[in-house]
CSV table of C-alpha atoms and ligand atoms in Angstrom, one decimal:
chain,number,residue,atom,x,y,z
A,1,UNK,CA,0.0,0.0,0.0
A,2,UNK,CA,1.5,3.1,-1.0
A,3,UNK,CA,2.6,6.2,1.8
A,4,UNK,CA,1.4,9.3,1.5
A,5,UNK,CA,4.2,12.0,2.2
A,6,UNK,CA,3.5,12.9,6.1
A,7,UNK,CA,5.2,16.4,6.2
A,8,UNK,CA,1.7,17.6,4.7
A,9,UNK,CA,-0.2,16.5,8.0
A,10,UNK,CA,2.3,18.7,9.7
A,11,UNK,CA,0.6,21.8,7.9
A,12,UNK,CA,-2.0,23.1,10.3
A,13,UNK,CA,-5.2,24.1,8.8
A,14,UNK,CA,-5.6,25.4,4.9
A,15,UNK,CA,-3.7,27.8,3.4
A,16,UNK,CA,-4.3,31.1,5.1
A,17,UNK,CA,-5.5,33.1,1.7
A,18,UNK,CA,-7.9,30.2,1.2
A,19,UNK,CA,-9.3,30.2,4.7
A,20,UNK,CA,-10.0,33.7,4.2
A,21,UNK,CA,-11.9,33.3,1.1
A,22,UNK,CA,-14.0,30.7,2.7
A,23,UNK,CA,-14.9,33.1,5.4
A,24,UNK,CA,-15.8,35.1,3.2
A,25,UNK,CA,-17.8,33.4,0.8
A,26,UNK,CA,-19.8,32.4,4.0
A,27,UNK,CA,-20.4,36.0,5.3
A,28,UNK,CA,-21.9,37.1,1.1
A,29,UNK,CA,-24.0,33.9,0.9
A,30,UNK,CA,-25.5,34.8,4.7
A,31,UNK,CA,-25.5,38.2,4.0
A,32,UNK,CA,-26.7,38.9,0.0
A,33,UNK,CA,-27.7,42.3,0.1
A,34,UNK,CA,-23.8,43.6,2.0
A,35,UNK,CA,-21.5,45.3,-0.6
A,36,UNK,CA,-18.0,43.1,0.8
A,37,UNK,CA,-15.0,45.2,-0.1
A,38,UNK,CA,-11.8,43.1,-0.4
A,39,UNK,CA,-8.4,44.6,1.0
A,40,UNK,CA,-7.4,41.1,1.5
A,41,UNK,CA,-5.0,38.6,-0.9
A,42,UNK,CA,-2.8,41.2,-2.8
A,43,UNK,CA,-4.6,41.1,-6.1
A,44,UNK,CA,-4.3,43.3,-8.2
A,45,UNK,CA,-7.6,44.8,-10.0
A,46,UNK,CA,-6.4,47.5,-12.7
A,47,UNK,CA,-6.9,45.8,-16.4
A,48,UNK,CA,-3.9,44.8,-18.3
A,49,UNK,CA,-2.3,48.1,-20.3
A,50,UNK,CA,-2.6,48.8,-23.8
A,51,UNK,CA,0.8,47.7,-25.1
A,52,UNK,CA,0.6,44.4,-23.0
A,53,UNK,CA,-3.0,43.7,-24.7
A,54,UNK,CA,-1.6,44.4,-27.8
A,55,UNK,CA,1.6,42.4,-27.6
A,56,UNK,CA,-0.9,39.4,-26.7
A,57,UNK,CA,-3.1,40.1,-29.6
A,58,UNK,CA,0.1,40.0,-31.7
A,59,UNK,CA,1.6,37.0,-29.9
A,60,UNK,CA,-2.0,35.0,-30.5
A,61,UNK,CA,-1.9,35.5,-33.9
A,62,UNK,CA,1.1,34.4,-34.6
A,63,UNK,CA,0.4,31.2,-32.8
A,64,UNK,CA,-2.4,30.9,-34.9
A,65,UNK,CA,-0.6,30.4,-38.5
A,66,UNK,CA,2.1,27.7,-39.1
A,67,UNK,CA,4.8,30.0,-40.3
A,68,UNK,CA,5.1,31.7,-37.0
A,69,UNK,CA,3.7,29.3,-34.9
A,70,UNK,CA,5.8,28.0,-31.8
A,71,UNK,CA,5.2,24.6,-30.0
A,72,UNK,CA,7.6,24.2,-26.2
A,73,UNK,CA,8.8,27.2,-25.4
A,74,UNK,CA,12.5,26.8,-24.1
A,75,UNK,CA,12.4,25.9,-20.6
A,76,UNK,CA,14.4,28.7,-19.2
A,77,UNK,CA,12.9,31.2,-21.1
A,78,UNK,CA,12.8,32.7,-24.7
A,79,UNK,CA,16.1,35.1,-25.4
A,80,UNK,CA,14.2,37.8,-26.1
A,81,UNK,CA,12.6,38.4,-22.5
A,82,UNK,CA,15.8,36.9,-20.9
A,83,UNK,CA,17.6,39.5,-22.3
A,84,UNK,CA,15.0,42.7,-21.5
A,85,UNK,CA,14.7,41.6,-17.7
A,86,UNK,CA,19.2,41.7,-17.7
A,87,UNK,CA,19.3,44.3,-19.7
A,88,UNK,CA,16.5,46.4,-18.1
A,89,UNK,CA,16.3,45.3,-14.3
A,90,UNK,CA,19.6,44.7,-13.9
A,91,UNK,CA,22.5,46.0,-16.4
A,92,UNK,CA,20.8,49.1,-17.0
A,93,UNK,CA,20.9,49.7,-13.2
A,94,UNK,CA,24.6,48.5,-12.9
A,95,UNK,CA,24.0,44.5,-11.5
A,96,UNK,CA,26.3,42.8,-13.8
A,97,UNK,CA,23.8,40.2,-14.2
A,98,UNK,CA,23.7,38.1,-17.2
A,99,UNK,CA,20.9,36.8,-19.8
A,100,UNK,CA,21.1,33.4,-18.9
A,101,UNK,CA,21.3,34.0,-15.0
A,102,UNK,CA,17.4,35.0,-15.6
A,103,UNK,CA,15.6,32.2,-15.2
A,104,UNK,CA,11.6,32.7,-16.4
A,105,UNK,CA,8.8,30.9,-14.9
A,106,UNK,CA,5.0,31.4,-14.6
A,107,UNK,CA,5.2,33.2,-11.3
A,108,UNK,CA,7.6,34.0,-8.4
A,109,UNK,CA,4.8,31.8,-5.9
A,110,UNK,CA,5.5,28.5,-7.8
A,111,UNK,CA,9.5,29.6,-7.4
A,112,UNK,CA,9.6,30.8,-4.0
A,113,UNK,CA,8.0,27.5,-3.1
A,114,UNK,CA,10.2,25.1,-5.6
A,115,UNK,CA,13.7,26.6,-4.8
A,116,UNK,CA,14.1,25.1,-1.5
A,117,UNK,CA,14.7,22.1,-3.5
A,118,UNK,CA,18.1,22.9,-4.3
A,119,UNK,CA,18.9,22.3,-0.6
A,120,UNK,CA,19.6,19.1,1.3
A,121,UNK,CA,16.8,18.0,3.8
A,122,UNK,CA,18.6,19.2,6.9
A,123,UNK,CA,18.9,22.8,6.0
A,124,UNK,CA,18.1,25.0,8.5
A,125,UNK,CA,15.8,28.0,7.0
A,126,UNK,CA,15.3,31.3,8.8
A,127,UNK,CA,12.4,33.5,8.0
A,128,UNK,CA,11.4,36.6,9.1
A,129,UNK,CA,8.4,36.6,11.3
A,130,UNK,CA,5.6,37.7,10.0
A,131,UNK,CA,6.6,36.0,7.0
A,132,UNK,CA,4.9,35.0,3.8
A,133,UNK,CA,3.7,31.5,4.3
A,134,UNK,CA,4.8,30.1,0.9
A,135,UNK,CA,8.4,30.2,2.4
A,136,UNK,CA,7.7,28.3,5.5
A,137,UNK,CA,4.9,25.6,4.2
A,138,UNK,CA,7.1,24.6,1.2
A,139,UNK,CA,9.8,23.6,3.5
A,140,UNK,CA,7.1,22.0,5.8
A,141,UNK,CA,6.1,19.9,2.7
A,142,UNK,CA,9.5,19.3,2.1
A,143,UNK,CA,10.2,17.4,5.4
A,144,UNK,CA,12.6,20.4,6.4
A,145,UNK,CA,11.0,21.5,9.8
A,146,UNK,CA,9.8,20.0,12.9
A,147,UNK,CA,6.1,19.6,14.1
A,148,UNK,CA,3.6,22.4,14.3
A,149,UNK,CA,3.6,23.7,18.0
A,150,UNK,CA,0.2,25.2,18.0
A,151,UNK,CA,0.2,27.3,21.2
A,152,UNK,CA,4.0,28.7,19.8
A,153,UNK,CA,2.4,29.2,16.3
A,154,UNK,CA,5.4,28.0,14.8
A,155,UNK,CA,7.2,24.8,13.3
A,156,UNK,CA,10.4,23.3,15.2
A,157,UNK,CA,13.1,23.7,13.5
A,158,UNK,CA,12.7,26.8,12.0
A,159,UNK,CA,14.4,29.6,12.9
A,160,UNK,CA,11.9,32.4,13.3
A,161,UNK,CA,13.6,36.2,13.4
A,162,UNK,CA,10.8,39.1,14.5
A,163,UNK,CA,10.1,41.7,12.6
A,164,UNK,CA,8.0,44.0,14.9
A,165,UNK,CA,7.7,47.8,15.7
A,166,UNK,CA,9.9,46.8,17.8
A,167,UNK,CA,12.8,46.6,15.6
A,168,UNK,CA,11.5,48.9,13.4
A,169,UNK,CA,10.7,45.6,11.3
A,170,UNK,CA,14.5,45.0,10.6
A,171,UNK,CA,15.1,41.6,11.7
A,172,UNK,CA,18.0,40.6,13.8
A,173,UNK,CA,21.1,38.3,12.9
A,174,UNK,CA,19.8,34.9,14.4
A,175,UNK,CA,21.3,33.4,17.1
A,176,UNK,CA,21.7,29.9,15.5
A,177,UNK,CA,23.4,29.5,12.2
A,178,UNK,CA,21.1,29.1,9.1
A,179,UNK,CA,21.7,27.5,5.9
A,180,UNK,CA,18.8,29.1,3.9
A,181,UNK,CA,17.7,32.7,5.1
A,182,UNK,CA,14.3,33.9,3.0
A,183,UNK,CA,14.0,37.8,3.2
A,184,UNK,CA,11.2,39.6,1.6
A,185,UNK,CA,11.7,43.5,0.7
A,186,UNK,CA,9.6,45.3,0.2
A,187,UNK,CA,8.2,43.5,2.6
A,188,UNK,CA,4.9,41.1,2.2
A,189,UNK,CA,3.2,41.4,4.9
A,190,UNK,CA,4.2,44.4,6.7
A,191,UNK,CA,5.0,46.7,3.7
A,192,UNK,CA,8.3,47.8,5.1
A,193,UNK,CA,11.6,48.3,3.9
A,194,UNK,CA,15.3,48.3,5.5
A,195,UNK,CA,18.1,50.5,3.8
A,196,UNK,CA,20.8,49.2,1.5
A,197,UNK,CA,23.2,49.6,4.5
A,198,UNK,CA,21.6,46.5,6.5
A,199,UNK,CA,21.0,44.9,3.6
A,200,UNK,CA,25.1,44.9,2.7
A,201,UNK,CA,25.3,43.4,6.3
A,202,UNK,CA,22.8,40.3,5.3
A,203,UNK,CA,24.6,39.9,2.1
A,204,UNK,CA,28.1,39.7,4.2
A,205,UNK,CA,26.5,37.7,7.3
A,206,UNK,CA,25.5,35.1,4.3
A,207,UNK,CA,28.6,34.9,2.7
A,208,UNK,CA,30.5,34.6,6.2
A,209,UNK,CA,28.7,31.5,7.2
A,210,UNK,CA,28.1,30.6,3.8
A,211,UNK,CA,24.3,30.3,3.8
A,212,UNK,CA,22.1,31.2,0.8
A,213,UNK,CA,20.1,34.2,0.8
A,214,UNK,CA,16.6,33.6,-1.5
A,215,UNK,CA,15.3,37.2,-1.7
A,216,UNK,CA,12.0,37.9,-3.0
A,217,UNK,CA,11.7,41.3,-4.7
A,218,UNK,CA,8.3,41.2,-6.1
A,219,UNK,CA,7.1,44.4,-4.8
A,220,UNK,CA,10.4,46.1,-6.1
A,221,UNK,CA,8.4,48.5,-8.3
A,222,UNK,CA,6.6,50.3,-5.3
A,223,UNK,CA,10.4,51.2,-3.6
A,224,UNK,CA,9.9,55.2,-3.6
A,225,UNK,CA,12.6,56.5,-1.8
A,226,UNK,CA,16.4,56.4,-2.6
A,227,UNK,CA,18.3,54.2,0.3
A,228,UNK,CA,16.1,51.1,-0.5
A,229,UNK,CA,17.8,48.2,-2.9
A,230,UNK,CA,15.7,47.6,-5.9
A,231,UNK,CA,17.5,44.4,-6.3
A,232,UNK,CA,20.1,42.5,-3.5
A,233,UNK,CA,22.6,42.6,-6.3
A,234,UNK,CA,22.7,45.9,-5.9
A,235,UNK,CA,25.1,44.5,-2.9
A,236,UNK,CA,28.6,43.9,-3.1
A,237,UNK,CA,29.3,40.0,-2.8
A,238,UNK,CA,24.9,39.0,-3.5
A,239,UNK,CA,26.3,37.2,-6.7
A,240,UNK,CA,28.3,34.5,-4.0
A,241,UNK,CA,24.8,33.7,-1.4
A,242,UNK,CA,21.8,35.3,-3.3
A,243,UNK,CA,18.8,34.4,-5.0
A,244,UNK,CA,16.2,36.7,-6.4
A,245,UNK,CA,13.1,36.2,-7.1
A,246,UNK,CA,10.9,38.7,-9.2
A,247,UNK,CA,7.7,38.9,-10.6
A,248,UNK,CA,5.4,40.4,-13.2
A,249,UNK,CA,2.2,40.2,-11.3
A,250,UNK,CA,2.3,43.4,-9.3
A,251,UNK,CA,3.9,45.9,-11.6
A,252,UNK,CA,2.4,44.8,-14.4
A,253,UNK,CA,-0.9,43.1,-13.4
A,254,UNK,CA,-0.1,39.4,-14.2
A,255,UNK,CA,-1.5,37.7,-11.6
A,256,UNK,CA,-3.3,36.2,-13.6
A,257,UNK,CA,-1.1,35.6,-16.7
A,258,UNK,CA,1.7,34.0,-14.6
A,259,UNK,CA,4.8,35.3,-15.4
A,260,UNK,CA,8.0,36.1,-12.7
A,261,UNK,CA,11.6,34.9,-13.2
A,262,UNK,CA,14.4,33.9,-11.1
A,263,UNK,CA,18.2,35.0,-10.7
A,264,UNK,CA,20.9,32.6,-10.2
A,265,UNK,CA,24.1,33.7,-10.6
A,266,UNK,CA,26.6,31.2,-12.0
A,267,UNK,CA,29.3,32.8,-9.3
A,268,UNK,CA,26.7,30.9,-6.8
A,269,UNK,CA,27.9,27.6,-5.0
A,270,UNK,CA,27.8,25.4,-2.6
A,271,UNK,CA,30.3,22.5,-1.8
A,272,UNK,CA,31.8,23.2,-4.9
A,273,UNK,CA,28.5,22.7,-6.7
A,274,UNK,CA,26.7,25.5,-9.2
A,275,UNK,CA,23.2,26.4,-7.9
A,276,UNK,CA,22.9,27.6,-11.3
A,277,UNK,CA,23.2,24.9,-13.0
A,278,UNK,CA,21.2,23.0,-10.4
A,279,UNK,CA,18.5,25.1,-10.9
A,280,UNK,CA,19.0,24.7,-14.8
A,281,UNK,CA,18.3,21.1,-14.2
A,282,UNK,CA,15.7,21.5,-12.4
A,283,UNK,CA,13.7,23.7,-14.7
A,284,UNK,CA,14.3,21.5,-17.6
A,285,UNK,CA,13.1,18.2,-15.6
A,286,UNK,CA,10.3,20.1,-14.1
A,287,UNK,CA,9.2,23.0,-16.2
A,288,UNK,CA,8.2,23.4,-19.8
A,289,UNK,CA,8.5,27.6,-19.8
A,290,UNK,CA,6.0,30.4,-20.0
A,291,UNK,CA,3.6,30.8,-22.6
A,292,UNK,CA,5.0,32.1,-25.7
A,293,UNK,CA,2.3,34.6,-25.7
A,294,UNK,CA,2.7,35.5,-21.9
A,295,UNK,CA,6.4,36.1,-22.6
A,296,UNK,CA,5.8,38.3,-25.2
A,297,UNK,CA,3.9,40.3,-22.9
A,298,UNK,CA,6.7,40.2,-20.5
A,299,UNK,CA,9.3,41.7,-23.1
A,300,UNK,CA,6.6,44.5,-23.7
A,301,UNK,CA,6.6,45.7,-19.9
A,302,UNK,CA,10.0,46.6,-20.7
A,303,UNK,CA,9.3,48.8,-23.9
A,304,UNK,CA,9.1,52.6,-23.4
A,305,UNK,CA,5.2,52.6,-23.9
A,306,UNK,CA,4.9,49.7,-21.3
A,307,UNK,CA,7.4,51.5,-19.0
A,308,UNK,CA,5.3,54.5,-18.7
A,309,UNK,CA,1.9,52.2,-18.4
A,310,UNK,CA,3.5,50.5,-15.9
A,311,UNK,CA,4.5,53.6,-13.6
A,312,UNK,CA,0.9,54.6,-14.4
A,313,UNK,CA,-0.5,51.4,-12.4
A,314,UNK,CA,2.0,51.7,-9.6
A,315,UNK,CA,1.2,55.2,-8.7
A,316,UNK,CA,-2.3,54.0,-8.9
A,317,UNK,CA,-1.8,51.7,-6.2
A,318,UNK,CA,0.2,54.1,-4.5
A,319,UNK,CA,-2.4,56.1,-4.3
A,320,UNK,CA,-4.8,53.9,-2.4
A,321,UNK,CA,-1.7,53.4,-0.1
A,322,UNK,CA,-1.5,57.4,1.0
A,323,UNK,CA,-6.1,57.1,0.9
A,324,UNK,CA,-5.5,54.1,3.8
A,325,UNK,CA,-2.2,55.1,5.6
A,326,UNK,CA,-3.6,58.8,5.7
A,327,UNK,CA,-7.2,57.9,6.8
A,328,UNK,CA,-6.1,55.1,9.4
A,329,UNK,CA,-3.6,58.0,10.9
A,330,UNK,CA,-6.2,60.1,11.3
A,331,UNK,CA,-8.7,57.6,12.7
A,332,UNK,CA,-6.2,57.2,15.5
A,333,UNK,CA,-4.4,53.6,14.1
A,334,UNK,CA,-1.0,52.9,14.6
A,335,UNK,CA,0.2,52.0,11.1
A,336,UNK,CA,3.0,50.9,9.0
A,337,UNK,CA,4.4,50.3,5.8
A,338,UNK,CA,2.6,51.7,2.9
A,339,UNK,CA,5.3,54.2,1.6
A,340,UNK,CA,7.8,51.7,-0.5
A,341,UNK,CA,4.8,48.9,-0.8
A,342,UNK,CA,1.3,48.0,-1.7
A,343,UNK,CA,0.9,46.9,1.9
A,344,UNK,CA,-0.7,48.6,4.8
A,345,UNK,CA,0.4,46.9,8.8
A,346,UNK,CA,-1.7,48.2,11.0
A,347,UNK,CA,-2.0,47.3,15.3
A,348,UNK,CA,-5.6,46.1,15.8
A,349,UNK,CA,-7.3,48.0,17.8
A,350,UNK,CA,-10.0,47.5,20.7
A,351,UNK,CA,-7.9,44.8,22.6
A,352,UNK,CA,-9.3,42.7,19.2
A,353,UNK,CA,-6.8,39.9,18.2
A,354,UNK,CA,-5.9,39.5,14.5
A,355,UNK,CA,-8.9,36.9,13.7
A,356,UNK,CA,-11.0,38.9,16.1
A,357,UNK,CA,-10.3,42.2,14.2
A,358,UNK,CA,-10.8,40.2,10.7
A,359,UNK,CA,-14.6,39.0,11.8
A,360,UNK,CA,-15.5,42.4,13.6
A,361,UNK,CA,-14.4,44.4,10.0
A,362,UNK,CA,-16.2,42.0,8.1
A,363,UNK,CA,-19.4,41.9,10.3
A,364,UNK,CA,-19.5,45.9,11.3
A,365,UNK,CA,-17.4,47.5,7.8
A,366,UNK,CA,-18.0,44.5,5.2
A,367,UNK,CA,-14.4,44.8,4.7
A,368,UNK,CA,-12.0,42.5,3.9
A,369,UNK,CA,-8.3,42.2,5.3
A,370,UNK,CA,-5.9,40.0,6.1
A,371,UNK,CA,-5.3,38.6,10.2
A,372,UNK,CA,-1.7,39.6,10.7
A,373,UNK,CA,-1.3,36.0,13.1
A,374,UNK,CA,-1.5,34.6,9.8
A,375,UNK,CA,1.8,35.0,8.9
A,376,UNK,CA,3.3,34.0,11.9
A,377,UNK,CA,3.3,34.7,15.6
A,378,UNK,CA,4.8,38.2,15.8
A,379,UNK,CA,1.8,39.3,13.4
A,380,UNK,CA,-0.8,39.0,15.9
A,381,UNK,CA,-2.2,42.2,16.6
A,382,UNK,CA,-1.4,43.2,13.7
A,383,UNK,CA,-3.7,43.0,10.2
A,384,UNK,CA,-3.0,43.9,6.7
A,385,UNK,CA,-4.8,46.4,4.8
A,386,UNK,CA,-3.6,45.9,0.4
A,387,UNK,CA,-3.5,48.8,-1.8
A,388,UNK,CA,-4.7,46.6,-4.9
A,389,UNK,CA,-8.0,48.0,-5.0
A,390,UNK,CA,-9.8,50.5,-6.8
A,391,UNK,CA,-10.0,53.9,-5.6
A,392,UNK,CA,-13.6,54.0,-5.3
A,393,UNK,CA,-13.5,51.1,-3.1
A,394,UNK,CA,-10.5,51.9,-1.4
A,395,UNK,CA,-11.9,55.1,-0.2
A,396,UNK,CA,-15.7,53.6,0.6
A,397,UNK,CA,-13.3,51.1,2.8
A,398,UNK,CA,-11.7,53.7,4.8
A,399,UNK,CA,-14.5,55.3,5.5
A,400,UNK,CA,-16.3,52.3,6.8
A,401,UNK,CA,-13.4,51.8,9.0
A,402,UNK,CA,-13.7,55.2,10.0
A,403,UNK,CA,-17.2,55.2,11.1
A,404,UNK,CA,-17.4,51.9,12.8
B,501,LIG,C1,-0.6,38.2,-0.8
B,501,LIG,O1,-1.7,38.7,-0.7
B,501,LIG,O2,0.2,38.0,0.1
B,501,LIG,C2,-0.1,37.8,-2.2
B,501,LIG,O3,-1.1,38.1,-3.1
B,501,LIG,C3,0.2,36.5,-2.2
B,501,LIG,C4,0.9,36.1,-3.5
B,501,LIG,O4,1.4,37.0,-4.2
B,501,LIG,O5,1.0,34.9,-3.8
């Protein structure tokens, strides 16, 4: 009789953006006549820009006649976007990165979640804490933790660093030595940032104890003031311990075309063993690349027409962030983040926990967040507010919030 893989039952409950759906779906189907507003998942809601619709149009049609037609795309990526995302997000802003050190995929949530496989089973991983859960339950899947302590809200094994208001969300050095260290900026949940300056001293801590840095940069695009690393190779010595991952869904408004790429620098290694080509081998065994059409879009966020369309949604977004940091400061809320990301970290207020602020907002407001516990223990008492909305809604949110 065949075993199931066990590590799954270590994975308490569903996962946290599902559970919140559910609870959600519940409260409409009870409650048909309530307007919900989301602020939830980080989905983004703006349509899909001219010169993106119009590089799919042109993409689909030449799909659709034989002489142009492509079958597999190549399973790192076509040259064409390789080269725009070097060129563009890296070369152009002095990382010497090259074209084939960009590795493309159909999003940076299937890559944060595969990369750990690079890494032996007892690798110790550090996270921040709150953290984004794809980061930790991978691993968990993986066999790479402990058991779920449920009181602790956290897995053995793990090494867990806070990022509070404490620390001004800059996590500390761990006390035990980690082999993988995931760090997020700017930051999913709490929409905060740390300056290039502490950033250099993760890059160098890594490289000292030679542990691999996977750094998730999806939010780069939001970064609005100057001391803030768009990329980790903007550090000397990244290209010897770090990973990046990137992704077109919230610059661009993917998230539901799938495209995001990964940078693995062929300087990379471990025991004497590439991590680039590791992760080269991995694609090919595992992944038959993007859509042809999808990539085509890609290269077209890098034109100057898709450049400018681009900035257009970001300040969009940025937008709602000022409507919901202003309005919750002046309601009284303690709140952070917001400035360099679509992300809103509020303290919950009324002695509520996280889940009992989520239900109370839903109930009194009919709005939608997310329960800052859900991301780890040092995120209760906390809940995240997303900038991904309209404006219309954003606004009618925060001043339901307001009034309640
Ligand atoms: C979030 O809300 O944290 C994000 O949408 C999750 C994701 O990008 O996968």
């Amino acid at each position: 009789m065949v075993k199931v893989n066990t590590n799954f039952q270590r994975l308490p409950g569903s996962y946290l953006f599902s559970t919140i759906a559910k609870k959600v779906s519940e409260f409409s189907a009870a409650n048909p006549d309530k307007q919900v507003i989301r602020l939830g998942i980080g989905d983004v809601t703006k349509a899909l820009t001219p010169t993106i619709v119009k590089a799919l149009h042109d993409a689909v049609d030449e799909m659709g006649q034989d002489a142009t037609f492509r079958g597999y795309a190549p399973d790192l990526g076509y040259d064409f976007l390789r080269h725009a995302i070097a060129e563009n997000d890296y070369r152009g802003k002095g990382c010497d990165i090259a074209d084939d050190e960009i590795f493309v995929s159909d999003g940076a949530k299937s890559d944060s979640g595969s990369i750990q496989e690079l890494f032996s089973a007892d690798s110790r991983i550090a996270v921040t804490d709150p953290v984004y859960p794809v980061y930790v339950d991978s691993n968990v899947m993986a066999g790479r933790t402990g058991l779920y302590d449920e009181k602790a809200g956290k897995f053995e094994d793990v090494i867990y660093m806070p990022a509070t208001s404490e620390n001004g969300f800059s996590p500390e050095f761990p006390k035990e030595e980690p082999d993988i260290i995931y760090l997020c900026f700017p930051n999913n949940p709490t929409g905060t940032t740390i300056p290039k300056e502490r950033l250099q001293e993760w890059v160098d801590y890594a490289n000292r104890i030679g542990a691999v840095i996977i750094y998730d940069a999806a939010y780069e695009a939001y970064i609005s003031q100057g001391d803030v690393c768009h990329s980790i190779y903007e550090c000397d010595g990244a290209k010897t311990c770090a990973i990046e991952l990137r992704s077109f869904s919230k610059n661009a408004g993917f998230t539901g075309l799938r495209l995001g790429f990964t940078v693995v620098p062929k300087e990379l290694k471990r025991s004497g063993v590439s991590l680039h080509d590791m992760w080269a081998r991995r694609h090919g065994t595992k992944f038959n690349g993007a859509p042809y059409i999808v990539q085509r879009a890609g290269e077209a966020v890098y034109s100057d027409a898709g450049k400018a369309e681009v900035r257009g949604l970001v300040d969009y977004y940025m937008e709602n962030a000022r409507v919901i940091l202003g309005g919750l400061k002046d309601a009284g809320y303690e709140v952070y983040g917001g400035v360099n990301a679509p992300y809103i970290w509020m303290k919950t207020p009324k002695g509520l926990d996280s889940w009992g602020f989520f239900d109370y907002l839903l109930e009194k407001a009919n709005v939608v967040g997310t329960p800052g516990v859900g991301f780890g223990p040092c995120g209760a008492g906390y809940f995240r507010l997303t900038a991904f909305g309209t404006h219309d809604n954003t606004k009618a949110a925060i001043e339901r919030i307001r009034s309640i």
